[in-house]
Short mmCIF file of C-alpha atoms in Angstrom, two decimals:
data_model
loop_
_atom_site.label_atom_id
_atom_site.label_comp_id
_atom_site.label_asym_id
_atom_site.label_seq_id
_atom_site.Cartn_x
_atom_site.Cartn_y
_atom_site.Cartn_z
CA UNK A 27 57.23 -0.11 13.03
CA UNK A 28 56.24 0.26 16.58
CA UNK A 29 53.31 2.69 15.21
CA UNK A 30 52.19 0.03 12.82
CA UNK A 31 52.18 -2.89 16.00
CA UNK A 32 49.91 -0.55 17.82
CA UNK A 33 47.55 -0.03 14.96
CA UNK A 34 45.64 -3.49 15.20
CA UNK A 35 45.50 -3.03 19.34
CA UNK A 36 43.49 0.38 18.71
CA UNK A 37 41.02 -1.34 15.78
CA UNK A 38 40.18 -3.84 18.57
CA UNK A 39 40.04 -0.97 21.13
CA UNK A 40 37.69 0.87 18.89
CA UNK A 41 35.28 -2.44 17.99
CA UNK A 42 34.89 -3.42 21.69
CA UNK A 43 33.93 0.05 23.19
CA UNK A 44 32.71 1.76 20.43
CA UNK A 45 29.44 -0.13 19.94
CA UNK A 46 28.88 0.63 23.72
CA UNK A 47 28.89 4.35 23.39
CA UNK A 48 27.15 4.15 19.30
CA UNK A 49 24.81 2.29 17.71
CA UNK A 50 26.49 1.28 14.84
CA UNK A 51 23.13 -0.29 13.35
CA UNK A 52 21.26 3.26 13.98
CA UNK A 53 24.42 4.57 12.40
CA UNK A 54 24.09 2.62 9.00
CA UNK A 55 20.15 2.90 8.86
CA UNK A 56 20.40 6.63 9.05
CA UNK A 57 22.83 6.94 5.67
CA UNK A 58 20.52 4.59 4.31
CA UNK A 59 17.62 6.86 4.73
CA UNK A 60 19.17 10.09 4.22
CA UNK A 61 17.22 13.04 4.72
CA UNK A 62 14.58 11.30 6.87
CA UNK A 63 15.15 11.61 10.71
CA UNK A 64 15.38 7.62 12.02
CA UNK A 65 11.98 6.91 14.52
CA UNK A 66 12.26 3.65 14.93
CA UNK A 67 13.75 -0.14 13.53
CA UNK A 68 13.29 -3.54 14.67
CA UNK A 69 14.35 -7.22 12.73
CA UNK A 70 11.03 -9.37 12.26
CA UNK A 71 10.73 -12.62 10.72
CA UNK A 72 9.03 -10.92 7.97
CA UNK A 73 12.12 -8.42 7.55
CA UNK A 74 13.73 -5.10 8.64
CA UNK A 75 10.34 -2.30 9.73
CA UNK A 76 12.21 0.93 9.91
CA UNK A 77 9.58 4.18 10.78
CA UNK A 78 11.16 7.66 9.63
CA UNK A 79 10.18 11.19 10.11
CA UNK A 80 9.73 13.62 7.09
CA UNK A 81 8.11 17.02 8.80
CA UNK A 82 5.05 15.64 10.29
CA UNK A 83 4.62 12.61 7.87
CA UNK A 84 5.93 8.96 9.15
CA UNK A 85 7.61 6.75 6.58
CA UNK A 86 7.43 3.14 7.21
CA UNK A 87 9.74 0.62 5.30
CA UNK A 88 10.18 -2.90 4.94
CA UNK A 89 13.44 -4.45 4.24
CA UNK A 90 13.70 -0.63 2.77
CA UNK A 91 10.35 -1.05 0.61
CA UNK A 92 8.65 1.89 1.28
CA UNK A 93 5.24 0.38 2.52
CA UNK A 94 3.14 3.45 2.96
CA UNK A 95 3.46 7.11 4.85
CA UNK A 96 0.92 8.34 6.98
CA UNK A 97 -0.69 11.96 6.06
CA UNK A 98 -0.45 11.36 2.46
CA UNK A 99 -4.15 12.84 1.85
CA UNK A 100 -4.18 12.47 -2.16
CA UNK A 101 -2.81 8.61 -1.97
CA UNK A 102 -5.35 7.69 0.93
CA UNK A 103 -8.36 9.54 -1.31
CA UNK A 104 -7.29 7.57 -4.97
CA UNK A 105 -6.42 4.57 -3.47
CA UNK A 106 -10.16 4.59 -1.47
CA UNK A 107 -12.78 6.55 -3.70
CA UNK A 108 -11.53 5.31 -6.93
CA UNK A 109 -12.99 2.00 -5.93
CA UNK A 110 -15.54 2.89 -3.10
CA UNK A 111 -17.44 4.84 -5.98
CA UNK A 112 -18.32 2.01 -8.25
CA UNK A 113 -19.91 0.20 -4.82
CA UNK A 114 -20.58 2.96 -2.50
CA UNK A 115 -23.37 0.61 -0.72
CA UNK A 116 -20.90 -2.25 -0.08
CA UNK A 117 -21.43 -3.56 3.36
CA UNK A 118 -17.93 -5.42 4.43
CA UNK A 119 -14.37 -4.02 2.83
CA UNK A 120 -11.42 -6.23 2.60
CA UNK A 121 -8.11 -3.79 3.26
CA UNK A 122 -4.49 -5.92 2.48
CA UNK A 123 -1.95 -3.64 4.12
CA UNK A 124 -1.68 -0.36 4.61
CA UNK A 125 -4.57 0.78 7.02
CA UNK A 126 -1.99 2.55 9.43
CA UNK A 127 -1.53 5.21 6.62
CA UNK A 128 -5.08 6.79 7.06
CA UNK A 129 -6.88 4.93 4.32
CA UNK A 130 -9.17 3.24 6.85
CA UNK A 131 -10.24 6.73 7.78
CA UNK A 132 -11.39 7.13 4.26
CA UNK A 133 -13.10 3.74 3.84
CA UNK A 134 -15.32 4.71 7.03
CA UNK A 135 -16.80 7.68 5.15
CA UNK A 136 -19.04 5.20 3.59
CA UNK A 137 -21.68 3.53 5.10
CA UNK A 138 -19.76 0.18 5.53
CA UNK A 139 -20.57 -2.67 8.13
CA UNK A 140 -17.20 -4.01 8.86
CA UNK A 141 -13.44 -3.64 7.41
CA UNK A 142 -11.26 -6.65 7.99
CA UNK A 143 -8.09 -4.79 8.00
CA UNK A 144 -5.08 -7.59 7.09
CA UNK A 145 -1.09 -7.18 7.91
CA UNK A 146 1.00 -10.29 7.72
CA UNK A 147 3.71 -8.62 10.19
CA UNK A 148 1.62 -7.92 13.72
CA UNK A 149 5.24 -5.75 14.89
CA UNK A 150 4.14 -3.41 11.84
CA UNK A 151 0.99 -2.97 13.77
CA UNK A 152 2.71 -2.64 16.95
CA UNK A 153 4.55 0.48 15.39
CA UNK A 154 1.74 1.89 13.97
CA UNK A 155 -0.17 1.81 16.95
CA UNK A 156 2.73 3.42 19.32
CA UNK A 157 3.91 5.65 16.59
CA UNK A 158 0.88 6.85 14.23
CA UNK A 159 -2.14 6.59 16.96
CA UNK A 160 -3.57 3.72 14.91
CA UNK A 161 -6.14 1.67 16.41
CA UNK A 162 -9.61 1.76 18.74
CA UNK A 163 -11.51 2.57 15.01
CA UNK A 164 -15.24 1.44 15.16
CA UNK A 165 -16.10 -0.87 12.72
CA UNK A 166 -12.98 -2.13 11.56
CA UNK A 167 -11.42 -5.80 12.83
CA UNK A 168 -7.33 -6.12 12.60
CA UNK A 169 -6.25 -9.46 11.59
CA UNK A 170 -2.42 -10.78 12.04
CA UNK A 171 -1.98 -12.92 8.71
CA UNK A 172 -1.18 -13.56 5.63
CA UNK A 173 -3.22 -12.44 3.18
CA UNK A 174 -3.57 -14.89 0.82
CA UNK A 175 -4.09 -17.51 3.47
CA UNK A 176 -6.82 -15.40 5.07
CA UNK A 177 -8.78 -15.78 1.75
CA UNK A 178 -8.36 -19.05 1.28
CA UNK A 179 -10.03 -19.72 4.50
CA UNK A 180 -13.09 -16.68 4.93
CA UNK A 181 -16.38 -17.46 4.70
CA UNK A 182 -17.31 -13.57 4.26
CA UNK A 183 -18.15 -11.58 1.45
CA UNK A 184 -16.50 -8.58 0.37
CA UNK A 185 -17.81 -6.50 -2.08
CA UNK A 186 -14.79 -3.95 -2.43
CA UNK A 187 -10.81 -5.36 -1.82
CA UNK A 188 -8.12 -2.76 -2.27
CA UNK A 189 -4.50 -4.46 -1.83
CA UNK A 190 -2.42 -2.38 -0.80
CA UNK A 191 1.03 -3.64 -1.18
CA UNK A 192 4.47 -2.38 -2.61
CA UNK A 193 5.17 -2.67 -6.68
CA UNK A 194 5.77 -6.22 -7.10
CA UNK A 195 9.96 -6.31 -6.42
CA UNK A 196 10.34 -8.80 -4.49
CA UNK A 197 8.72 -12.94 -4.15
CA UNK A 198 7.26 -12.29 -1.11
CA UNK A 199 5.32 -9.42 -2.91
CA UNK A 200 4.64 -10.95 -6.00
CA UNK A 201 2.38 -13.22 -4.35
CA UNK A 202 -0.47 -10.75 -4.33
CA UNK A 203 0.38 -9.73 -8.25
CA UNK A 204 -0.57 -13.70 -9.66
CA UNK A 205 -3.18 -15.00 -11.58
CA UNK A 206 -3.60 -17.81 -8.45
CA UNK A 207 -4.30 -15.14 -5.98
CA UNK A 208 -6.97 -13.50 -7.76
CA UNK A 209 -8.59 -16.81 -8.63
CA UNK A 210 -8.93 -17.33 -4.89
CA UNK A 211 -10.14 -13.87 -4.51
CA UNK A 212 -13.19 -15.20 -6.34
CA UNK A 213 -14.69 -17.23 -3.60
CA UNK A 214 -15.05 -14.25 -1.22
CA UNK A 215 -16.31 -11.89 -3.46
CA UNK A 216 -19.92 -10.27 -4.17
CA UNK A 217 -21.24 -10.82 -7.35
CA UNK A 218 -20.39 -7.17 -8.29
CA UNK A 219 -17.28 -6.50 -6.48
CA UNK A 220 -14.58 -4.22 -7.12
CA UNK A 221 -10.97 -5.33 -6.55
CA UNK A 222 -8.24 -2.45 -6.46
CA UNK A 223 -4.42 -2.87 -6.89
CA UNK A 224 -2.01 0.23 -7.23
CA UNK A 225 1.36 0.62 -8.53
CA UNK A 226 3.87 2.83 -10.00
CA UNK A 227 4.59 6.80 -10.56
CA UNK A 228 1.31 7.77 -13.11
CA UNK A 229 2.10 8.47 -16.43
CA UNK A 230 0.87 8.18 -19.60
CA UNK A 231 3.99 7.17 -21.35
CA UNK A 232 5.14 4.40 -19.30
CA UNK A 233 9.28 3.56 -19.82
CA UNK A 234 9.95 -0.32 -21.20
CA UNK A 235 9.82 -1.71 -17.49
CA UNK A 236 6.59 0.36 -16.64
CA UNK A 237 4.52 -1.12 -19.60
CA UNK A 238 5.69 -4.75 -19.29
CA UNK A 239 4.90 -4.16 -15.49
CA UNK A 240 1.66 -3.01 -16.23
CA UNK A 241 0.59 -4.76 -19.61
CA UNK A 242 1.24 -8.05 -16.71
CA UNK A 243 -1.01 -7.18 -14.09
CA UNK A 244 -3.90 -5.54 -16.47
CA UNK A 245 -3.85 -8.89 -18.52
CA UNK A 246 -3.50 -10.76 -15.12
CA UNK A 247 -6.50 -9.65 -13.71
CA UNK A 248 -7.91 -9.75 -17.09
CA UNK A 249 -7.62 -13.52 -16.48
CA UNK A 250 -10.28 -13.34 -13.97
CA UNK A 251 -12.38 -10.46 -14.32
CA UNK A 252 -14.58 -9.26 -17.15
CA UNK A 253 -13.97 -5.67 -16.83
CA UNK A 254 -10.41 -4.04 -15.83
CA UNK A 255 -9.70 -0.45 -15.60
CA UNK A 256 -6.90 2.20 -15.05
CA UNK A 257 -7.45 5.10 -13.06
CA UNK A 258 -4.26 7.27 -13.00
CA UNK A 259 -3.43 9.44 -10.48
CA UNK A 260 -0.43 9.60 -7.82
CA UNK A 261 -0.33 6.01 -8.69
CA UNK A 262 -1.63 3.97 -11.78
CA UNK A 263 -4.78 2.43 -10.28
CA UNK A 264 -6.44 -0.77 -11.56
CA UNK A 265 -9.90 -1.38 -10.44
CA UNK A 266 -11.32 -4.78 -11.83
CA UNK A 267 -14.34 -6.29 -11.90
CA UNK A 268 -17.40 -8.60 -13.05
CA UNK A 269 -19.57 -5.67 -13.40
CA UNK A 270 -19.16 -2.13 -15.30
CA UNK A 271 -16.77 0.01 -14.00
CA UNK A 272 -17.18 3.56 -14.19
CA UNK A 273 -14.68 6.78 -14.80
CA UNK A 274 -16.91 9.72 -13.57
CA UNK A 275 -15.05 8.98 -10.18
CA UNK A 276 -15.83 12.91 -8.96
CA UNK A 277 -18.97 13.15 -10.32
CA UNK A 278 -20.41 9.96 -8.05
CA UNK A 279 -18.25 11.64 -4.82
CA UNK A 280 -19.96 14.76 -5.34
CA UNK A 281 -23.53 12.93 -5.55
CA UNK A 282 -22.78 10.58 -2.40
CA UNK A 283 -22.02 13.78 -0.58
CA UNK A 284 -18.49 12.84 0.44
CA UNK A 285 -15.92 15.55 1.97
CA UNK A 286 -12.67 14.65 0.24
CA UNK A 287 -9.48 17.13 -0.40
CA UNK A 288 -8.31 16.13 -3.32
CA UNK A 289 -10.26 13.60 -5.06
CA UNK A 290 -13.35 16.13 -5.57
CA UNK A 291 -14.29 18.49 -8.94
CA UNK A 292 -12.23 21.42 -7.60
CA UNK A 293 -8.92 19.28 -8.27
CA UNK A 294 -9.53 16.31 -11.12
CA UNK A 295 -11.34 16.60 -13.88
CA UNK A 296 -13.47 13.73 -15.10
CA UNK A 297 -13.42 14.05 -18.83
CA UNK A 298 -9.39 14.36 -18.93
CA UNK A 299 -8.89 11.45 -16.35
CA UNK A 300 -10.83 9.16 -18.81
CA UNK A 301 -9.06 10.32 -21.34
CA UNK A 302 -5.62 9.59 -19.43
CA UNK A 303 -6.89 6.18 -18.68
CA UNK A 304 -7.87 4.93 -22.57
CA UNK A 305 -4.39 6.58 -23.67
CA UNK A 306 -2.76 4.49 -20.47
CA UNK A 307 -4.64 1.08 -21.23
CA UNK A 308 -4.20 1.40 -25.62
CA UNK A 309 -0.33 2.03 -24.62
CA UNK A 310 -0.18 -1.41 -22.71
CA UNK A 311 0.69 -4.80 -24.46
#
C-alpha cells in the first residue's frame, strides 16, 4: 500500500521536470515521422509546418500533408515542362505553392518576365528560406496570400498557372480543386493559357477512390476549359486549356534547347506517354 501512495507523487514528479529536461512535443513528432530525422516544427494559424531530413532531401509537412521535398529533380521537371512546353514564350507564370522545392529553378529556364510565386503561410517561407536557401531569385516576386484571393484581385495576365497543392484531403485544400476557383482563374488568364494541377501516384489503372478522384477534377476543369489533358508521370498531371494541348512533351524540350534530367528523350518516350494518357483519360468516368 505504501508503494501504491507513492506512485501518484512520482507521475507528478515525472510531468513537472520531465518536460524541462525533454521535449515531449519533439518526442511525439519524431514517431510520427519515423525514419525522417526531425529539422524543424512550429504551430501557425494555418497549421502544424514540420521540415524533416531524408539524406540530403528536406521534407516539409503541413498538419502532416506532405507539401513538397526539395531535390526531387523528376517532380520539379513534370510538374514544370509538362506545361511550360505548350507556352514556352509565356511572359508572366503564376506558381500556387511549392516554389521552395526547386520548381522555380525550372520555370526560369524559360525566357519568362516575372513569376508571382504565392504561399498562403509566410512561416512556410520563413523555413524555406533558413532551411532550403530559398530566396534572392531574379525575376520571381513572393507573395504572402491566399491564393484564391490573390486572383480575385490581379490585374495581370498569366499565360501558364501550375497549382501546386496537396491531393485534395482536406477543406482548406479543396478550395483550389472547385469549379468556382477555376472560373475565377479565367479573368487572369491569356487567351491561350495553360493551367496545371497534379495529383496522385501515376497509374494507369486507377483503384475506386483514384478514378472518382480523378474522373472529378478532369470533368471539373472540363467545366471551364475546352481542352483537358493527362500527362502521367511521378504524378497524374492535368494540363487544361482553351487552346490545343500537345503530348510530344520531349520532343518540344529537345527543340527549345532545354537541359533537363529526366524529362528529356533519353528517359520518356513520347509515343508510350500518349498512349498512357488516352488509356488514363478513357478509364475515367
Amino acid at each position: 500500500r505504501k508503494f501504491l501512495c507513492l506512485v501518484p507523487v512520482v507521475l507528478v514528479l515525472l510531468l513537472t521536470f520531465l518536460p524541462t529536461r525533454v521535449d515531449p512535443d519533439a518526442l511525439s513528432r519524431q514517431w510520427l515521422f519515423a525514419g525522417q530525422d526531425l529539422i524543424a516544427y512550429r504551430d501557425t494559424p494555418y497549421g502544424n509546418v514540420t521540415v524533416t531530413r531524408q539524406g540530403e532531401q528536406l521534407n516539409f509537412f503541413e498538419n502532416s500533408l506532405l507539401l513538397f521535398s526539395t531535390g526531387d529533380v523528376a517532380s520539379n521537371e513534370e510538374a514544370v515542362h509538362f506545361a511550360m512546353v505548350q507556352r514556352p514564350k509565356a511572359s508572366r507564370v503564376l506558381l500556387v505553392s511549392g516554389g521552395i522545392s526547386g520548381m522555380i529553378d525550372e520555370i526560369l529556364k524559360y525566357p519568362v518576365d516575372r513569376v508571382d510565386y504565392v504561399e498562403i503561410n509566410p512561416w512556410l517561407i520563413e523555413m524555406g528560406e533558413t532551411l532550403a536557401e530559398f530566396g534572392g531569385k531574379d525575376r520571381v516576386v513572393v507573395y504572402v496570400e491566399d491564393a484564391r484571393r490573390f486572383v480575385r484581385a490581379s490585374r495581370d495576365r498569366y499565360g501558364v498557372v501550375m497549382i501546386n497543392v496537396p491531393d485534395p484531403g482536406t477543406a482548406q485544400i479543396n478550395r483550389y480543386y472547385t469549379t468556382e476557383f477555376f472560373g475565377e482563374m479565367k479573368s487572369v488568364l491569356t487567351p491561350d493559357a495553360v493551367v496545371a494541377v497534379s495529383v496522385l501516384p501515376s497509374t494507369e489503372y486507377l483503384g475506386a477512390e483514384g478514378k472518382r478522384v480523378s474522373s472529378i477534377i478532369y470533368n471539373t476543369l472540363a467545366s471551364s476549359f475546352a481542352n483537358v489533358l493527362v500527362m502521367p508521370g511521378m504524378k497524374n498531371h492535368f494540363l487544361a486549356s482553351d487552346r490545343p494541348l500537345r503530348l510530344d512533351i520531349t520532343r518540344m524540350v529537345d527543340s527549345l534547347g532545354l537541359i533537363t534530367t529526366y524529362v528529356n528523350n533519353f528517359y520518356l518516350d513520347d509515343r508510350m506517354t500518349g498512349e498512357r494518357a488516352k488509356r488514363i483519360v478513357s478509364s475515367l468516368d
